[in-house]
mmCIF file of C-alpha atoms and ligand atoms in Angstrom:
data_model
loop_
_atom_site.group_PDB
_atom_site.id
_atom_site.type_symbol
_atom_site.label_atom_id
_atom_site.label_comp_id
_atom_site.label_asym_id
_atom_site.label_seq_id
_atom_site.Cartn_x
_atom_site.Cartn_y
_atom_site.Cartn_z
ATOM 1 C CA UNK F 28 52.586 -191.014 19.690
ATOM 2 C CA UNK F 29 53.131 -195.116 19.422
ATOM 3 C CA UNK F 30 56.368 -195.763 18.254
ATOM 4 C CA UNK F 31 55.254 -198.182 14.966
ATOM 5 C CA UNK F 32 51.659 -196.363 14.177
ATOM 6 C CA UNK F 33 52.495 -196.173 10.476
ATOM 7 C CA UNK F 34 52.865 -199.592 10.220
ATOM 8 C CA UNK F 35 52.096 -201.295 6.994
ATOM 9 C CA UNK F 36 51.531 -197.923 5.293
ATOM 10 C CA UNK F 37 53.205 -197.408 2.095
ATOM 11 C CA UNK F 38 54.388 -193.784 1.456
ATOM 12 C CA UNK F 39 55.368 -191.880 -1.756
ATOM 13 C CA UNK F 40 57.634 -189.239 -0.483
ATOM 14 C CA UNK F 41 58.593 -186.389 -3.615
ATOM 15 C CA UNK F 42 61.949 -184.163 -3.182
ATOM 16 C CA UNK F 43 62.643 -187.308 -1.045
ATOM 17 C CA UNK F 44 66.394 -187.477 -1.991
ATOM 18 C CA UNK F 45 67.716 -184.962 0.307
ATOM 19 C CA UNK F 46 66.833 -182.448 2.941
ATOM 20 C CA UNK F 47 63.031 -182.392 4.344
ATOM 21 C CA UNK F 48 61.793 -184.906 1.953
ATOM 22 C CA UNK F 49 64.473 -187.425 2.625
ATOM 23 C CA UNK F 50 64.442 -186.577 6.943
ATOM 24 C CA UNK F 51 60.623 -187.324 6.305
ATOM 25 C CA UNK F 52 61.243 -190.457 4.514
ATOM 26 C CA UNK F 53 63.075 -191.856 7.608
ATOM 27 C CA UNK F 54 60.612 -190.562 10.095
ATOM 28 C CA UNK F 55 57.980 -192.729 8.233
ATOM 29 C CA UNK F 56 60.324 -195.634 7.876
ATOM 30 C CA UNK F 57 61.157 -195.167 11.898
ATOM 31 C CA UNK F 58 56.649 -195.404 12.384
ATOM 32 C CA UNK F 59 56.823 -198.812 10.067
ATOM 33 C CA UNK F 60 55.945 -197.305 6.811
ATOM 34 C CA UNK F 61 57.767 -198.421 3.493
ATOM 35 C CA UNK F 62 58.880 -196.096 1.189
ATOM 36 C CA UNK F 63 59.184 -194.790 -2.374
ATOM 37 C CA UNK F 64 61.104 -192.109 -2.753
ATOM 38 C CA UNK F 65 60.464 -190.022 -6.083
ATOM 39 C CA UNK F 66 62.794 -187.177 -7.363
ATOM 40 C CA UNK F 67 64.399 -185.693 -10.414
ATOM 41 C CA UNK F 68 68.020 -186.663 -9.021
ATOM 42 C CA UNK F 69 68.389 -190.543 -9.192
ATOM 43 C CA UNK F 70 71.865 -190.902 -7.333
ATOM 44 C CA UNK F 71 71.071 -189.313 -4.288
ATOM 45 C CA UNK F 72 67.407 -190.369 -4.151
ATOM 46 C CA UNK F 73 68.274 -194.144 -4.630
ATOM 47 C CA UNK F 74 70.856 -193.519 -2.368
ATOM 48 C CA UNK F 75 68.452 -192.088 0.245
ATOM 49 C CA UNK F 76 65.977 -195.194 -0.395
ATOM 50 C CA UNK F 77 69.043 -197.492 0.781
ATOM 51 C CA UNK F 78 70.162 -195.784 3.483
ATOM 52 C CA UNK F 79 66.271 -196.143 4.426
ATOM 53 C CA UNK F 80 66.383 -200.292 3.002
ATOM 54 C CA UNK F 81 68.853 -200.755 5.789
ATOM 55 C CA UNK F 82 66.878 -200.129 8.785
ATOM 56 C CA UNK F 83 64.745 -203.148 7.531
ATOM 57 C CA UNK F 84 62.079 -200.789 5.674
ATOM 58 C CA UNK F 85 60.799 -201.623 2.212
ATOM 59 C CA UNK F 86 61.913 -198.929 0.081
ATOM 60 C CA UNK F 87 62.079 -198.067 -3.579
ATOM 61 C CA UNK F 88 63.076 -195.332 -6.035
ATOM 62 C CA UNK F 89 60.931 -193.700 -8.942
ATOM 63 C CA UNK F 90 62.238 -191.072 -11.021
ATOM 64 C CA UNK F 91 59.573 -188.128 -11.087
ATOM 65 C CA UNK F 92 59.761 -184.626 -12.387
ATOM 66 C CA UNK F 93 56.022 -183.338 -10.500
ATOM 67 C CA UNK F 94 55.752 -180.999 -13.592
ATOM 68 C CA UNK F 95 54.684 -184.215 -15.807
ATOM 69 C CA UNK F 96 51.372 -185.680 -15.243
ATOM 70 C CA UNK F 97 52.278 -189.039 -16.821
ATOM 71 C CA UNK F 98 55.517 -189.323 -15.009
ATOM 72 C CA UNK F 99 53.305 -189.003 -12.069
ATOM 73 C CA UNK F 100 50.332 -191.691 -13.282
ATOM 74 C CA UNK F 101 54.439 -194.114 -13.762
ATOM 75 C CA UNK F 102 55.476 -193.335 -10.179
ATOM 76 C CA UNK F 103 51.824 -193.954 -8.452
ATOM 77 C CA UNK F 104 51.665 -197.288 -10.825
ATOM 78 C CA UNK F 105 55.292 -198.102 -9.553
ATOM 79 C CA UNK F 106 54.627 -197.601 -5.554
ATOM 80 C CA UNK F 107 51.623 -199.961 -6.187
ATOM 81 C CA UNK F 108 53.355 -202.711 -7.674
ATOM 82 C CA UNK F 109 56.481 -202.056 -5.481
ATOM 83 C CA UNK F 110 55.395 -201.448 -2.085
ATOM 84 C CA UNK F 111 51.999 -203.240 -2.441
ATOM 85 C CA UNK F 112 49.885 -200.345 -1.647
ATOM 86 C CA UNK F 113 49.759 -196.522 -1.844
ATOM 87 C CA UNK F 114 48.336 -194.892 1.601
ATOM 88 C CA UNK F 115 51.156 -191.023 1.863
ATOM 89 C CA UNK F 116 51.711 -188.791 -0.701
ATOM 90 C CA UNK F 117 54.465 -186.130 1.110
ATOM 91 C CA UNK F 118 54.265 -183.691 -1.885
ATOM 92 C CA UNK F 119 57.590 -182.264 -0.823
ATOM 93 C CA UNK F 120 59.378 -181.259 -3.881
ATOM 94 C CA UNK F 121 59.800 -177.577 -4.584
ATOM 95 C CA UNK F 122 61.961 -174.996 -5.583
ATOM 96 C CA UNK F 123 62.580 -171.200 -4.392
ATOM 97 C CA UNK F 124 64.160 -168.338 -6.689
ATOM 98 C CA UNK F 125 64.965 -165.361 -4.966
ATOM 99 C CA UNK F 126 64.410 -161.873 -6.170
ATOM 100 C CA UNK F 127 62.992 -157.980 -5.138
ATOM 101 C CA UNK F 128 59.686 -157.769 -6.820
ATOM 102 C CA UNK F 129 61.040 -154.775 -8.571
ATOM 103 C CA UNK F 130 64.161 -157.683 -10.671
ATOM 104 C CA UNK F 131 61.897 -160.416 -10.814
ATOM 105 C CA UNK F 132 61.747 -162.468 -14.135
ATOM 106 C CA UNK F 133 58.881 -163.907 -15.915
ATOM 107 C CA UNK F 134 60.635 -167.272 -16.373
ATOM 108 C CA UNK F 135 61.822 -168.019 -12.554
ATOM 109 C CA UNK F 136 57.988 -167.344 -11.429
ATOM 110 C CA UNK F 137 56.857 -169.599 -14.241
ATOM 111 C CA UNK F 138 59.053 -172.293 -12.805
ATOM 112 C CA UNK F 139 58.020 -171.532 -9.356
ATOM 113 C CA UNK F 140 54.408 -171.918 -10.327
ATOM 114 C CA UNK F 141 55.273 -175.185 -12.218
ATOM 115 C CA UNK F 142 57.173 -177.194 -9.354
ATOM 116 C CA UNK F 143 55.525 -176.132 -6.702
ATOM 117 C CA UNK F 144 51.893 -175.623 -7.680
ATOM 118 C CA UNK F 145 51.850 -177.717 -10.731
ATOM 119 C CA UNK F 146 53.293 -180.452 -9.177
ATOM 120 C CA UNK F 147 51.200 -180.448 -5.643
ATOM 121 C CA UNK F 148 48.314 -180.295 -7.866
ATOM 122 C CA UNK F 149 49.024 -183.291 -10.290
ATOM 123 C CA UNK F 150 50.366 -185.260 -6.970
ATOM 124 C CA UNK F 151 46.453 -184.719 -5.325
ATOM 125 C CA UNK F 152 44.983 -186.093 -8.332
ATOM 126 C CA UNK F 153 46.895 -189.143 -8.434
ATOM 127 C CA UNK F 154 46.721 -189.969 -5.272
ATOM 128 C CA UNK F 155 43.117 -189.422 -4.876
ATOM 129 C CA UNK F 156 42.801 -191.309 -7.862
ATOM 130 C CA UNK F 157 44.567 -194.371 -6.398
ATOM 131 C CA UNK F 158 43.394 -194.009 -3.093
ATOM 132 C CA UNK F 159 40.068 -193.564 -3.189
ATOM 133 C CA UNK F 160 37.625 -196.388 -3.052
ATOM 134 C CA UNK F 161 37.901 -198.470 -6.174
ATOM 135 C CA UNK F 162 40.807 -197.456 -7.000
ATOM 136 C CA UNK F 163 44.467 -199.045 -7.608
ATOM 137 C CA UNK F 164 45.167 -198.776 -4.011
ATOM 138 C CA UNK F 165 41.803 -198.316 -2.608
ATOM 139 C CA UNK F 166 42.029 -197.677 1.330
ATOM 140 C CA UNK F 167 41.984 -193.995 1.721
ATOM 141 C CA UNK F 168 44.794 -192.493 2.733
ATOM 142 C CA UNK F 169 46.659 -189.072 4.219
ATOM 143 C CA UNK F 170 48.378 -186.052 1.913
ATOM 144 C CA UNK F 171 50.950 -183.673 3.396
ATOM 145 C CA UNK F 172 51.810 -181.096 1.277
ATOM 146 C CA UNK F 173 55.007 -178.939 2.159
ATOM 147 C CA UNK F 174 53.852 -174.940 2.208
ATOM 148 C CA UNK F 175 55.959 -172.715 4.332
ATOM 149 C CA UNK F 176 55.882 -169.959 6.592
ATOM 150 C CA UNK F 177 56.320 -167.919 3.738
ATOM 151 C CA UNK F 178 52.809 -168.704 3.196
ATOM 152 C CA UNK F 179 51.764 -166.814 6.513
ATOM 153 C CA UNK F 180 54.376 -163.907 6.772
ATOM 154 C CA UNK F 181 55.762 -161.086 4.592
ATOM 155 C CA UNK F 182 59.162 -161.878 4.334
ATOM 156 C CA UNK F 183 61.302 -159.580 1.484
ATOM 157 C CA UNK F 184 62.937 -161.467 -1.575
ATOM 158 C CA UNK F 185 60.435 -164.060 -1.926
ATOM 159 C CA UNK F 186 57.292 -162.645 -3.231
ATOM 160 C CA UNK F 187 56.910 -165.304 -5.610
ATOM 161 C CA UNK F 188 57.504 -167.964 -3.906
ATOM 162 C CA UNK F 189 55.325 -167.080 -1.166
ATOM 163 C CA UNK F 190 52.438 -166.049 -3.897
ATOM 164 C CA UNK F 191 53.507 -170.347 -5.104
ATOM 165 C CA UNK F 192 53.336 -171.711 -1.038
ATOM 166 C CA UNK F 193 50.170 -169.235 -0.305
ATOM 167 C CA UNK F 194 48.618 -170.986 -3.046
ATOM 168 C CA UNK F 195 49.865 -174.517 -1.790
ATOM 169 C CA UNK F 196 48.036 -173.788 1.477
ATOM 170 C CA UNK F 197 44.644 -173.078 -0.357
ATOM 171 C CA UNK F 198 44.707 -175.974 -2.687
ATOM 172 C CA UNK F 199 45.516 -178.021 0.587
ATOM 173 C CA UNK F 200 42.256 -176.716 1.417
ATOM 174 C CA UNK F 201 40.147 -177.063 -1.058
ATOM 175 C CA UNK F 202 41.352 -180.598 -2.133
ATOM 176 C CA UNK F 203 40.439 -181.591 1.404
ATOM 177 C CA UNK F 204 36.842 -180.667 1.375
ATOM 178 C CA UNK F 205 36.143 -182.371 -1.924
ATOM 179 C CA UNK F 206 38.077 -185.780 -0.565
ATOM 180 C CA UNK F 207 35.418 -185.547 2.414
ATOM 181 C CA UNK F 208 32.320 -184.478 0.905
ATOM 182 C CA UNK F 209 33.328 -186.779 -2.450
ATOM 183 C CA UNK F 210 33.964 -189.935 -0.165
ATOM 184 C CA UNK F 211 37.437 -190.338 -0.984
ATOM 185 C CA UNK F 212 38.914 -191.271 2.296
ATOM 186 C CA UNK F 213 42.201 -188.840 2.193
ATOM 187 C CA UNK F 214 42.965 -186.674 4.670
ATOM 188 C CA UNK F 215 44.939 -183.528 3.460
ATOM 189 C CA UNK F 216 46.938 -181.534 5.389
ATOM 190 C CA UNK F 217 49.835 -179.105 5.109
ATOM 191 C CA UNK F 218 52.741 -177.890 7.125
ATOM 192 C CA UNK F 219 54.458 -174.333 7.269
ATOM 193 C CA UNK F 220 57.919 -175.197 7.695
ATOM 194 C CA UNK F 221 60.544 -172.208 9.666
ATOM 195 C CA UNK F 222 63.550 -171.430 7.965
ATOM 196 C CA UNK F 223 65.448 -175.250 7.543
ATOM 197 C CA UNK F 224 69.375 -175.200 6.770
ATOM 198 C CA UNK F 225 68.877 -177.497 3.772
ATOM 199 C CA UNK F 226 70.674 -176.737 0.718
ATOM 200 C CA UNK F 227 67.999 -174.585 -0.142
ATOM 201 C CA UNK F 228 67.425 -172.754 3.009
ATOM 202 C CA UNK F 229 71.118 -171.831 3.509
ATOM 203 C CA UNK F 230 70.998 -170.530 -0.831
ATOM 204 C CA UNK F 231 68.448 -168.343 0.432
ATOM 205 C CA UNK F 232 70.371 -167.056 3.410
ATOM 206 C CA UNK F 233 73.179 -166.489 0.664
ATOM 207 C CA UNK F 234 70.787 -164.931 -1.248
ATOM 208 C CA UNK F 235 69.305 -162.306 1.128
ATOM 209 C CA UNK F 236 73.177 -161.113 0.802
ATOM 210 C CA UNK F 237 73.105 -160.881 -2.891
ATOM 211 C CA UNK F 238 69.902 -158.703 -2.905
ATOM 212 C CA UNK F 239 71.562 -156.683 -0.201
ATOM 213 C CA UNK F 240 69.267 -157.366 2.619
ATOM 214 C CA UNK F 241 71.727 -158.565 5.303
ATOM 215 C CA UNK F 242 75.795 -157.710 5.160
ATOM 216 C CA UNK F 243 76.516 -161.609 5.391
ATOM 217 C CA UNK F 244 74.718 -165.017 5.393
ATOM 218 C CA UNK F 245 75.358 -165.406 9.268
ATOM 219 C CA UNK F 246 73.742 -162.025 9.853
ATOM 220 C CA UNK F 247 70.641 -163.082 7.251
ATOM 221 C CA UNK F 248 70.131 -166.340 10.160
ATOM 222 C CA UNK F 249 70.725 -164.158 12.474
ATOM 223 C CA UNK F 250 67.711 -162.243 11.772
ATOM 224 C CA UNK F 251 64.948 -165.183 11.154
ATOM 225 C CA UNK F 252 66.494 -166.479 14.554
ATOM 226 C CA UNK F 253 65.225 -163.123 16.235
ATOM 227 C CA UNK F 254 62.289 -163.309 14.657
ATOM 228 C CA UNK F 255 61.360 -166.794 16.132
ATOM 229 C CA UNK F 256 60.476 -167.108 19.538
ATOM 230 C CA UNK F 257 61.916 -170.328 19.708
ATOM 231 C CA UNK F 258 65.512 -168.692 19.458
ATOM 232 C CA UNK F 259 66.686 -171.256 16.858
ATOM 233 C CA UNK F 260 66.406 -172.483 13.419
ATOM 234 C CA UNK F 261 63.780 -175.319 12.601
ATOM 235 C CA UNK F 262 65.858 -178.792 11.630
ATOM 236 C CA UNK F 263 64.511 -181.598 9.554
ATOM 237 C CA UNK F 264 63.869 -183.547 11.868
ATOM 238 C CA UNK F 265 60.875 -180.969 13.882
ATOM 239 C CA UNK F 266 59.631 -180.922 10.140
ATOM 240 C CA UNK F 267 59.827 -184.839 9.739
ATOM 241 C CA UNK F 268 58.007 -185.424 13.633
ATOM 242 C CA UNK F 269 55.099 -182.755 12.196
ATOM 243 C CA UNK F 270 54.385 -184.912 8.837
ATOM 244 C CA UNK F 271 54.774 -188.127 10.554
ATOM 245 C CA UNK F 272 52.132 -187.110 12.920
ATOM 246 C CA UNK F 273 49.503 -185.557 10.309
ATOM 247 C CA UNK F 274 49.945 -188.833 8.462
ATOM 248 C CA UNK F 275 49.245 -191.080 11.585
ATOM 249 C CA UNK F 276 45.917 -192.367 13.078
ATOM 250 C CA UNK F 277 46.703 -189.545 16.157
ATOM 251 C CA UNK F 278 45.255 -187.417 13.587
ATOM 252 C CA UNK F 279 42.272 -188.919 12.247
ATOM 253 C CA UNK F 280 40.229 -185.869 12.552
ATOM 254 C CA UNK F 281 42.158 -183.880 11.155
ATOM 255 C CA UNK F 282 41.937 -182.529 7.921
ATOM 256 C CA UNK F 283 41.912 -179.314 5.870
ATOM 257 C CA UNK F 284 44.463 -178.118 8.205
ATOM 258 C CA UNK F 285 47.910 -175.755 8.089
ATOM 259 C CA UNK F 286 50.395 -176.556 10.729
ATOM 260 C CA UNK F 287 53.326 -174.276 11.255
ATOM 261 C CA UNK F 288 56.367 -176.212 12.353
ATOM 262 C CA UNK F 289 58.439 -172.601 12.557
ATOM 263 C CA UNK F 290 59.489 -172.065 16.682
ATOM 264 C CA UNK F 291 56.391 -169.330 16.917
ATOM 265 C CA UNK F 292 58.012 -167.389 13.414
ATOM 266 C CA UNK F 293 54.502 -166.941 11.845
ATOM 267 C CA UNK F 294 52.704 -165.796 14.840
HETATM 268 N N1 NAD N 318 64.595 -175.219 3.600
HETATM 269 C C1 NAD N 318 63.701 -174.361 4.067
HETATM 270 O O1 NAD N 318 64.043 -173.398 4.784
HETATM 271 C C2 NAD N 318 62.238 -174.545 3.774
HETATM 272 C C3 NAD N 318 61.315 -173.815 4.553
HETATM 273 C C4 NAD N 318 59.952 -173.970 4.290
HETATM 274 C C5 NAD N 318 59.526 -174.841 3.306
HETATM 275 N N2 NAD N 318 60.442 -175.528 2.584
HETATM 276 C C6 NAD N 318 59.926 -176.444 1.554
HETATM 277 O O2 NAD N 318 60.303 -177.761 1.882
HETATM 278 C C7 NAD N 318 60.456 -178.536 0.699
HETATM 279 C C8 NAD N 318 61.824 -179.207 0.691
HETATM 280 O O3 NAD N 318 62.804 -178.205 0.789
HETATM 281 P P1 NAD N 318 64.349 -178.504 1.084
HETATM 282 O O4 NAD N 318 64.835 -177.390 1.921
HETATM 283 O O5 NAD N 318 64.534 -179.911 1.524
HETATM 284 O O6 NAD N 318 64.926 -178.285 -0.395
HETATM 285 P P2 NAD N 318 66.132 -178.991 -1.184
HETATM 286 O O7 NAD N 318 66.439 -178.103 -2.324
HETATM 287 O O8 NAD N 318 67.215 -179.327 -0.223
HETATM 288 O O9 NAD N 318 65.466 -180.342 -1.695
HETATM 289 C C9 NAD N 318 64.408 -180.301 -2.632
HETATM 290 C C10 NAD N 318 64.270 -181.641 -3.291
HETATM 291 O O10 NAD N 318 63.223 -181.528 -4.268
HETATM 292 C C11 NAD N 318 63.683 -182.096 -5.488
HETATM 293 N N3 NAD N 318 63.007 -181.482 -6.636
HETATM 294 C C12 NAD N 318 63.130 -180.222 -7.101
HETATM 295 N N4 NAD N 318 62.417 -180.061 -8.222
HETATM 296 C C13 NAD N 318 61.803 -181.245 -8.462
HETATM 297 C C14 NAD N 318 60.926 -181.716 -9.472
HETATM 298 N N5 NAD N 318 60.542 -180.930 -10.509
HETATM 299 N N6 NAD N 318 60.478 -182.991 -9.407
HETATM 300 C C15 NAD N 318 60.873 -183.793 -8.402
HETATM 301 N N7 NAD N 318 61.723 -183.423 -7.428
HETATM 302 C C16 NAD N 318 62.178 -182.154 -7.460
HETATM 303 C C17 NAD N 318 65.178 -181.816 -5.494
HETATM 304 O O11 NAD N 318 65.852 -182.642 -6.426
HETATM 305 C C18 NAD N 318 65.543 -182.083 -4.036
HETATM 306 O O12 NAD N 318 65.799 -183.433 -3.797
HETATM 307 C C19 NAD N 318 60.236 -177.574 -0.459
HETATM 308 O O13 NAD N 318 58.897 -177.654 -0.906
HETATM 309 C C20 NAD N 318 60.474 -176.217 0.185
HETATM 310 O O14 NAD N 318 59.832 -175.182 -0.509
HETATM 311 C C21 NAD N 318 61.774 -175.418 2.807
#
């Protein structure tokens, strides 16, 4: 892949403050894009867009809860008028609440449901309301959203966010086909991340103790690490090198499409 091929691409990257959204962030910067990143923490995610300003990228910060649709409509209007265009949506931000089926509460699947389905949604629309032709932006574009292999495996603890990521990977779907057969000019694509040590991957890993599925966190990694063929853990970066890709003209044809960046987990 050509070093600069996002070059003058403008990104919006969500959950870009830390972890996968904020390794993406700098992959895209590192291909020429510039970059807004959007999150409900403002220290850390202006913090993140500076660290990215001084490699020489164009970067920005919008404060965005993906639950609110006119928060969203603020942060689309703000990459516009910031960056000068809108081309990426990484709709990265999500959330994951452990539990057994047989303990789980209405409210933490209700917040589930809102982050991470709510918020993919409501980032499609505006995107492919700015991107398409006539609109604020206007060129077309690419959409990543962030599923995970929880969407392709049975994995215990995590029913509903799996049921939240399954759906993810359908929406991806279906939002693709209408962007092609509507004329919108956005590819949409979506990755299947492995387990990541982020703060919320290793939370889970302490979790998976809590619910007394593993005797200790190192035995919980232990486990996914036998279960990948790859013998390791995914980092951000393999995550970051994945998105960059799908949002590059290397994959121009592709579209509609679930990538799992997870060492072989989800075979
Ligand atoms: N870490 C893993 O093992 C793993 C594996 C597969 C998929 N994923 C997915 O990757 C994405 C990023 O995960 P991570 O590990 O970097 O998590 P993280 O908890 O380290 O970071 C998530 C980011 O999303 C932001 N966020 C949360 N709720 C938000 C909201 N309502 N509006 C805007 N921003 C919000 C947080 O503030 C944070 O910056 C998530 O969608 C997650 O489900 C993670």
């Amino acid at each position: 892949m050509s070093e600069k091929n996002l070059a003058g691409k403008k990104a919006l990257v969500t959950g870009g403050a830390r972890g996968i959204g904020a390794a993406i962030a700098q992959a895209l910067a590192r291909a020429g894009a510039s970059i807004m990143i959007a999150d409900i923490l403002e220290e850390p995610g202006k913090a993140t867009a500076g660290e990215i300003a001084k490699t020489g990228a164009k970067t920005g910060f919008a404060k965005l809860d993906v639950r609110d649709d006119e928060q969203w409509a603020a942060a689309v209007a703000a990459t516009i008028s910031t960056l000068g265009g809108y081309d990426i949506l990484i709709n990265n931000a999500g959330i994951e609440i452990t539990s057994l089926v047989i303990d789980v509460k209405a409210e933490d699947l209700r917040r589930m449901c809102d982050v991470n389905i709510v918020g993919v949604g409501l980032g499609m629309k505006h995107a492919f309301r700015a991107m398409r032709p006539g609109g604020a932006a206007g060129q077309g574009g690419a959409v990543v959203n962030i599923a995970s292999v929880a969407a392709t495996i049975a994995f215990p603890a995590i029913a509903g966010y799996s049921g939240t990521k399954s759906a993810v990977d359908r929406m991806t779907r279906i939002a693709a086909v209408e962007s092609g057969k509507l004329g919108y000019g956005v590819r949409v694509n979506c990755l299947y991340p492995g387990l990541v040590p982020t703060d919320m991957g290793m939370q889970l890993a302490a979790d998976i103790v809590a619910v007394g599925l593993a005797p200790d966190p190192n035995a919980a990694v232990a486990s996914v690490i036998e279960q990948t063929p790859l013998g390791r853990l995914a980092e951000v970066s393999d995550i970051a090198d994945a998105a960059a890709f799908l949002c590059s003209n290397d994959a121009r044809f592709i579209t509609g499409a679930g990538l799992p960046v997870d060492g072989g987990m989800g075979m």
